[in-house]
């Protein structure tokens, strides 16, 4: 059991998402100069109902990453790339749940948002040649970014970010 300073039980939240990027990442600087990259990840779930009909559900998660991890994600992620993101779920400050909005046709939509502390690039680097990012043919990391890498396999690489110190830096 994990105890906090007052002797009570410490709460813990962890979200892990594996899916494909729905668009190329977008990177910007916060007002304090910190780099933030965001992208959307689609997760698909397929099933066959009792009546034999196939069903499918797609859930989108908006992912924000900060610091060096944001820079690496901007360089190596692209629309369609399979990725694993681990971090924490972020609630909408107004609703306390997912962000709810209306699309152009007036339909209500909801999006889930997370801040990732760890991102794993999966599924190889099929677009690397057209993007000019691939040098070593394995992890998709160039020699300049090897120091940011904490684990490399034949088809995946993992980079961990530093923790976020202030809620004021979350760009929602």
Coordinates of N, CA and C in Angstrom, one line a residue:
X1 N 0.8 -1.2 0.0 CA 0.0 0.0 0.0 C 0.9 1.2 0.0
X2 N 0.6 2.2 -0.8 CA 1.3 3.5 -0.9 C 0.6 4.5 0.0
X3 N 1.4 5.1 0.9 CA 0.8 6.1 1.8 C 1.3 7.5 1.4
X4 N 0.4 8.5 1.6 CA 0.9 9.9 1.3 C 1.4 10.5 2.6
X5 N 1.7 11.8 2.6 CA 2.3 12.4 3.8 C 1.4 12.4 5.0
X6 N 0.1 12.4 4.8 CA -0.8 12.4 6.0 C -1.2 11.0 6.4
X7 N -0.6 10.0 5.8 CA -0.8 8.6 6.2 C -2.0 8.0 5.5
X8 N -2.7 8.7 4.7 CA -3.8 8.1 3.9 C -3.3 7.4 2.7
X9 N -4.2 6.7 2.0 CA -3.8 6.0 0.8 C -3.6 7.0 -0.4
X10 N -2.6 6.8 -1.1 CA -2.3 7.7 -2.3 C -3.1 7.1 -3.5
X11 N -3.7 8.0 -4.2 CA -4.5 7.7 -5.4 C -3.5 7.6 -6.6
X12 N -3.9 6.8 -7.6 CA -3.0 6.6 -8.8 C -3.9 6.5 -10.0
X13 N -3.5 7.2 -11.1 CA -4.2 7.1 -12.3 C -3.1 6.9 -13.4
X14 N -3.4 5.9 -14.3 CA -2.5 5.6 -15.4 C -3.4 5.2 -16.6
X15 N -3.1 5.8 -17.8 CA -3.9 5.5 -19.0 C -2.9 5.1 -20.0
X16 N -3.2 4.0 -20.7 CA -2.4 3.5 -21.8 C -3.3 3.4 -23.0
X17 N -2.8 3.9 -24.1 CA -3.6 3.9 -25.4 C -2.6 3.4 -26.5
X18 N -3.1 2.5 -27.3 CA -2.4 2.0 -28.5 C -3.3 2.2 -29.7
X19 N -2.8 3.0 -30.7 CA -3.6 3.2 -31.9 C -2.8 4.0 -32.9
X20 N -3.5 4.4 -33.9 CA -2.9 5.1 -35.1 C -3.2 6.6 -35.0
X21 N -2.1 7.4 -35.4 CA -2.3 8.8 -35.4 C -3.3 9.2 -36.5
X22 N -4.2 10.1 -36.1 CA -5.3 10.5 -37.1 C -4.8 11.7 -37.9
X23 N -3.7 12.4 -37.5 CA -3.2 13.5 -38.2 C -1.7 13.7 -37.8
X24 N -1.0 14.5 -38.6 CA 0.4 14.8 -38.2 C 0.4 15.6 -36.9
X25 N 1.4 15.4 -36.1 CA 1.5 16.2 -34.9 C 1.7 17.7 -35.1
X26 N 1.2 18.4 -34.1 CA 1.3 19.9 -34.2 C 2.2 20.3 -33.0
X27 N 3.2 21.1 -33.2 CA 4.1 21.5 -32.1 C 4.0 23.1 -32.0
X28 N 4.1 23.5 -30.7 CA 4.1 25.0 -30.5 C 4.9 25.2 -29.1
X29 N 5.1 26.4 -28.8 CA 5.7 26.8 -27.5 C 4.7 27.4 -26.6
X30 N 4.8 27.0 -25.3 CA 3.9 27.6 -24.3 C 4.4 29.0 -24.0
X31 N 3.6 29.8 -23.2 CA 4.0 31.2 -22.9 C 5.3 31.2 -22.1
X32 N 5.7 30.1 -21.5 CA 6.9 30.0 -20.7 C 8.1 29.4 -21.5
X33 N 7.8 29.1 -22.8 CA 8.9 28.6 -23.7 C 9.0 27.1 -23.7
X34 N 8.1 26.4 -23.0 CA 8.2 25.0 -23.1 C 7.5 24.4 -24.4
X35 N 8.2 23.4 -25.0 CA 7.7 22.8 -26.2 C 6.5 21.9 -25.9
X36 N 5.4 22.0 -26.6 CA 4.3 21.0 -26.5 C 3.9 20.6 -27.9
X37 N 3.7 19.2 -28.0 CA 3.3 18.6 -29.2 C 2.0 17.9 -28.9
X38 N 1.0 18.1 -29.8 CA -0.3 17.3 -29.6 C -0.6 16.6 -30.9
X39 N -1.3 15.5 -30.7 CA -1.8 14.7 -31.9 C -3.0 13.9 -31.4
X40 N -3.7 13.3 -32.3 CA -4.9 12.5 -32.0 C -4.6 11.0 -32.3
X41 N -5.0 10.1 -31.4 CA -4.8 8.7 -31.6 C -6.2 8.0 -31.7
X42 N -6.4 7.2 -32.7 CA -7.6 6.5 -32.8 C -7.4 5.0 -32.4
X43 N -8.3 4.5 -31.5 CA -8.3 3.1 -31.1 C -9.6 2.5 -31.7
X44 N -9.4 1.3 -32.3 CA -10.6 0.6 -32.9 C -10.8 -0.6 -32.1
X45 N -12.1 -0.9 -31.9 CA -12.5 -2.2 -31.3 C -13.6 -2.8 -32.2
X46 N -13.4 -4.0 -32.6 CA -14.3 -4.7 -33.5 C -14.8 -5.9 -32.8
X47 N -16.1 -6.3 -33.1 CA -16.7 -7.5 -32.5 C -17.8 -8.0 -33.4
X48 N -18.3 -9.2 -33.1 CA -19.4 -9.7 -33.8 C -20.6 -9.9 -32.7
X49 N -21.7 -9.3 -33.0 CA -22.8 -9.3 -32.1 C -23.5 -10.7 -32.1
X50 N -24.3 -11.0 -31.2 CA -25.0 -12.3 -31.1 C -25.8 -12.7 -32.3
X51 N -26.3 -11.6 -33.1 CA -27.0 -11.9 -34.3 C -26.1 -12.1 -35.5
X52 N -24.8 -12.1 -35.3 CA -23.8 -12.3 -36.3 C -23.4 -11.0 -37.1
X53 N -23.9 -9.9 -36.7 CA -23.6 -8.6 -37.4 C -22.3 -8.1 -36.8
X54 N -21.4 -7.6 -37.6 CA -20.2 -7.0 -37.1 C -20.4 -5.7 -36.5
X55 N -19.7 -5.3 -35.5 CA -19.7 -4.0 -34.9 C -18.3 -3.4 -34.8
X56 N -18.3 -2.1 -34.8 CA -17.0 -1.4 -34.7 C -17.2 -0.1 -33.9
X57 N -16.2 0.2 -33.0 CA -16.2 1.4 -32.2 C -14.9 2.0 -32.4
X58 N -14.8 3.3 -32.7 CA -13.6 4.1 -32.8 C -13.6 5.1 -31.7
X59 N -12.6 5.2 -30.9 CA -12.5 6.2 -29.8 C -11.2 7.0 -30.1
X60 N -11.4 8.3 -30.1 CA -10.3 9.2 -30.3 C -9.8 9.8 -29.0
X61 N -8.5 9.8 -28.9 CA -7.8 10.4 -27.7 C -6.9 11.5 -28.1
X62 N -7.0 12.7 -27.6 CA -6.1 13.8 -27.9 C -4.9 13.6 -26.9
X63 N -3.7 13.6 -27.4 CA -2.5 13.4 -26.6 C -1.6 14.7 -26.7
X64 N -1.2 15.1 -25.5 CA -0.2 16.2 -25.4 C 1.0 15.7 -24.7
X65 N 2.2 16.1 -25.3 CA 3.5 15.7 -24.7 C 4.3 17.0 -24.6
X66 N 5.2 17.0 -23.7 CA 6.0 18.2 -23.4 C 7.5 18.0 -23.4
X67 N 8.2 19.1 -23.6 CA 9.7 19.0 -23.5 C 10.4 18.3 -24.6
X68 N 11.4 17.5 -24.3 CA 12.2 16.8 -25.2 C 11.4 15.7 -25.9
X69 N 10.5 15.1 -25.2 CA 9.6 14.1 -25.8 C 8.7 14.7 -26.9
X70 N 8.3 16.0 -26.7 CA 7.5 16.7 -27.7 C 8.3 16.9 -29.0
X71 N 9.6 17.2 -28.8 CA 10.4 17.4 -30.0 C 10.6 16.1 -30.8
X72 N 10.9 15.0 -30.0 CA 11.1 13.7 -30.7 C 9.8 13.3 -31.4
X73 N 8.6 13.4 -30.7 CA 7.4 13.1 -31.3 C 7.1 13.9 -32.6
X74 N 7.4 15.2 -32.6 CA 7.2 16.0 -33.8 C 8.1 15.5 -34.9
X75 N 9.3 15.0 -34.6 CA 10.2 14.6 -35.7 C 9.8 13.2 -36.3
X76 N 9.3 12.3 -35.4 CA 9.2 10.9 -35.9 C 7.7 10.4 -36.0
X77 N 6.7 11.1 -35.5 CA 5.4 10.7 -35.7 C 4.7 11.3 -36.9
X78 N 3.8 10.6 -37.5 CA 3.1 11.1 -38.7 C 1.7 10.4 -38.7
X79 N 0.8 11.0 -39.5 CA -0.5 10.4 -39.7 C -0.4 9.0 -40.1
X80 N -1.2 8.1 -39.4 CA -1.2 6.7 -39.7 C -0.3 5.9 -38.9
X81 N 0.7 6.5 -38.2 CA 1.8 5.7 -37.5 C 1.1 5.1 -36.2
X82 N 1.5 3.8 -36.0 CA 1.0 3.1 -34.8 C 1.9 3.6 -33.6
X83 N 1.2 3.9 -32.5 CA 1.9 4.5 -31.4 C 1.3 4.0 -30.1
X84 N 2.1 3.9 -29.0 CA 1.6 3.6 -27.7 C 1.9 4.8 -26.8
X85 N 0.9 5.3 -26.1 CA 1.0 6.4 -25.2 C 0.6 6.0 -23.8
X86 N 1.5 6.4 -22.9 CA 1.2 6.2 -21.5 C 1.2 7.5 -20.7
X87 N 0.2 7.7 -19.9 CA 0.2 8.9 -19.1 C -1.0 9.0 -18.3
X88 N -1.5 10.2 -18.2 CA -2.7 10.4 -17.3 C -3.8 11.1 -18.1
X89 N -5.1 10.7 -17.7 CA -6.3 11.3 -18.3 C -6.4 12.7 -17.8
X90 N -6.9 13.6 -18.6 CA -7.1 15.0 -18.2 C -8.6 15.3 -18.4
X91 N -9.2 15.8 -17.3 CA -10.6 16.1 -17.4 C -10.8 17.6 -17.9
X92 N -11.9 17.8 -18.6 CA -12.3 19.1 -19.0 C -12.6 20.0 -17.7
X93 N -12.0 21.1 -17.6 CA -12.3 21.9 -16.3 C -13.7 22.3 -16.1
X94 N -14.5 22.4 -17.2 CA -15.9 22.8 -17.1 C -16.8 21.7 -16.8
X95 N -16.6 20.5 -17.3 CA -17.5 19.4 -17.2 C -17.0 18.3 -16.2
X96 N -15.7 18.3 -15.9 CA -15.1 17.3 -15.0 C -15.0 15.9 -15.7
X97 N -15.3 15.9 -17.0 CA -15.2 14.6 -17.7 C -14.6 14.9 -19.1
X98 N -15.0 14.2 -20.1 CA -14.5 14.4 -21.5 C -14.9 15.8 -22.0
X99 N -14.1 16.3 -22.9 CA -14.5 17.6 -23.5 C -15.7 17.4 -24.5
X100 N -16.8 18.1 -24.3 CA -18.0 17.9 -25.1 C -18.1 19.1 -26.0
X101 N -18.4 18.9 -27.3 CA -18.5 20.0 -28.3 C -19.5 19.6 -29.4
X102 N -19.9 20.6 -30.2 CA -20.8 20.3 -31.3 C -20.0 20.4 -32.6
X103 N -20.3 19.4 -33.5 CA -19.6 19.5 -34.8 C -20.4 20.4 -35.7
X104 N -19.9 20.5 -37.0 CA -20.6 21.5 -38.0 C -22.0 21.2 -38.3
X105 N -22.4 19.9 -38.1 CA -23.8 19.5 -38.3 C -24.7 19.6 -37.1
X106 N -24.1 20.1 -36.0 CA -24.9 20.2 -34.8 C -24.9 19.0 -33.9
X107 N -24.2 18.0 -34.2 CA -24.1 16.7 -33.4 C -23.2 16.9 -32.2
X108 N -23.6 16.5 -31.1 CA -22.7 16.5 -29.9 C -21.6 15.5 -30.0
X109 N -20.4 15.8 -29.7 CA -19.3 14.9 -29.7 C -18.5 15.1 -28.4
X110 N -17.7 14.1 -28.1 CA -16.9 14.1 -26.9 C -15.5 13.6 -27.2
X111 N -14.5 14.2 -26.6 CA -13.1 13.8 -26.9 C -12.4 13.6 -25.5
X112 N -11.6 12.5 -25.5 CA -10.9 12.2 -24.3 C -9.5 12.8 -24.5
X113 N -8.9 13.3 -23.5 CA -7.6 13.9 -23.6 C -6.6 13.4 -22.5
X114 N -5.4 13.3 -22.9 CA -4.4 12.8 -21.9 C -3.1 13.5 -22.1
X115 N -2.3 13.5 -21.0 CA -0.9 14.0 -21.1 C 0.0 12.8 -21.0
X116 N 0.8 12.5 -22.0 CA 1.7 11.4 -22.1 C 3.0 11.7 -21.5
X117 N 3.5 10.8 -20.6 CA 4.8 10.9 -20.1 C 5.7 9.9 -20.8
X118 N 5.1 8.9 -21.5 CA 5.9 8.0 -22.3 C 5.2 7.7 -23.6
X119 N 6.0 7.7 -24.7 CA 5.5 7.4 -26.0 C 6.4 6.3 -26.7
X120 N 5.7 5.3 -27.2 CA 6.5 4.2 -27.9 C 6.1 4.2 -29.3
X121 N 7.0 4.3 -30.2 CA 6.8 4.2 -31.7 C 6.7 2.8 -32.1
X122 N 5.6 2.3 -32.6 CA 5.3 0.9 -33.0 C 5.2 0.8 -34.5
X123 N 5.3 -0.4 -35.0 CA 4.9 -0.8 -36.3 C 5.9 -0.3 -37.4
X124 N 7.1 -0.1 -37.1 CA 8.1 0.2 -38.1 C 8.0 1.7 -38.5
X125 N 8.7 2.0 -39.6 CA 8.7 3.4 -40.1 C 8.4 3.4 -41.6
X126 N 7.2 2.9 -42.0 CA 6.9 2.8 -43.4 C 6.9 4.1 -44.2
X127 N 6.7 5.2 -43.6 CA 6.7 6.5 -44.3 C 8.1 7.2 -44.2
X128 N 9.1 6.6 -43.6 CA 10.3 7.2 -43.3 C 11.0 7.7 -44.5
X129 N 11.0 6.9 -45.6 CA 11.8 7.3 -46.8 C 11.2 8.6 -47.4
X130 N 9.8 8.7 -47.4 CA 9.2 9.9 -48.0 C 9.4 11.1 -47.1
X131 N 9.5 10.9 -45.8 CA 9.7 12.0 -44.9 C 11.1 12.4 -44.7
X132 N 12.1 11.5 -45.1 CA 13.5 11.8 -44.9 C 14.0 11.7 -43.5
X133 N 13.3 10.9 -42.6 CA 13.7 10.8 -41.3 C 14.5 9.5 -41.0
X134 N 14.5 8.5 -41.8 CA 15.1 7.3 -41.5 C 16.6 7.2 -41.9
X135 N 17.4 6.9 -40.9 CA 18.8 6.7 -41.2 C 19.3 5.3 -40.9
X136 N 18.9 4.7 -39.8 CA 19.4 3.4 -39.4 C 18.5 2.2 -39.7
X137 N 17.3 2.5 -40.2 CA 16.5 1.4 -40.6 C 15.8 0.6 -39.5
X138 N 16.1 0.9 -38.3 CA 15.6 0.1 -37.2 C 14.6 0.9 -36.3
X139 N 15.0 1.8 -35.6 CA 14.2 2.5 -34.6 C 13.6 3.8 -35.1
X140 N 14.1 4.4 -36.2 CA 13.6 5.6 -36.7 C 14.3 6.8 -36.0
X141 N 15.3 6.6 -35.1 CA 16.0 7.7 -34.4 C 17.3 7.9 -35.1
X142 N 17.6 9.2 -35.4 CA 18.9 9.5 -35.9 C 19.9 9.6 -34.8
X143 N 21.2 9.6 -35.2 CA 22.2 9.7 -34.2 C 22.1 10.8 -33.2
X144 N 21.6 12.0 -33.7 CA 21.4 13.1 -32.8 C 20.4 12.9 -31.7
X145 N 19.5 12.0 -31.9 CA 18.4 11.8 -30.9 C 18.6 10.5 -30.1
X146 N 19.7 9.8 -30.3 CA 20.0 8.6 -29.5 C 20.0 8.9 -28.1
X147 N 20.5 10.1 -27.7 CA 20.6 10.4 -26.2 C 19.2 10.6 -25.6
X148 N 18.2 10.9 -26.4 CA 16.8 11.0 -25.9 C 16.2 9.6 -25.8
X149 N 16.7 8.6 -26.4 CA 16.1 7.3 -26.4 C 16.5 6.5 -25.1
X150 N 15.5 5.9 -24.6 CA 15.8 5.1 -23.4 C 15.7 3.6 -23.6
X151 N 15.1 3.2 -24.7 CA 15.0 1.8 -25.1 C 14.8 1.7 -26.6
X152 N 15.5 0.8 -27.3 CA 15.3 0.6 -28.7 C 15.2 -0.9 -29.0
X153 N 14.2 -1.2 -29.8 CA 14.1 -2.6 -30.3 C 14.2 -2.5 -31.8
X154 N 14.0 -3.6 -32.5 CA 14.1 -3.6 -34.0 C 13.0 -2.7 -34.6
X155 N 11.8 -2.7 -34.0 CA 10.7 -2.0 -34.6 C 10.1 -0.9 -33.7
X156 N 10.7 -0.6 -32.5 CA 10.1 0.3 -31.6 C 11.2 1.1 -30.9
X157 N 10.9 2.2 -30.4 CA 11.8 3.0 -29.6 C 10.9 3.7 -28.5
X158 N 11.5 3.9 -27.4 CA 10.7 4.6 -26.3 C 11.5 5.7 -25.8
X159 N 10.9 6.8 -25.5 CA 11.5 8.0 -25.0 C 10.6 8.5 -23.8
X160 N 11.2 8.8 -22.7 CA 10.4 9.3 -21.5 C 10.6 10.8 -21.4
X161 N 9.6 11.5 -21.0 CA 9.7 12.9 -20.8 C 9.9 13.2 -19.3
X162 N 10.1 14.4 -19.0 CA 10.2 14.9 -17.6 C 8.8 15.1 -17.2
X163 N 8.6 15.2 -15.9 CA 7.2 15.4 -15.4 C 6.8 16.8 -15.5
X164 N 5.5 17.0 -15.6 CA 4.9 18.4 -15.7 C 4.8 19.0 -14.3
X165 N 5.3 20.2 -14.1 CA 5.3 20.8 -12.8 C 4.0 21.6 -12.5
X166 N 3.3 22.1 -13.5 CA 2.3 23.1 -13.2 C 1.1 22.8 -14.1
X167 N -0.1 22.9 -13.5 CA -1.3 22.8 -14.3 C -1.5 23.9 -15.3
X168 N -0.8 25.1 -15.0 CA -0.9 26.3 -15.8 C -0.3 26.0 -17.2
X169 N 0.5 25.0 -17.3 CA 1.2 24.8 -18.6 C 0.4 23.9 -19.5
X170 N -0.8 23.3 -19.1 CA -1.6 22.5 -19.9 C -2.3 23.3 -20.9
X171 N -2.0 23.1 -22.2 CA -2.6 24.0 -23.3 C -4.0 23.6 -23.8
X172 N -5.0 23.7 -22.9 CA -6.3 23.4 -23.4 C -7.2 24.6 -23.5

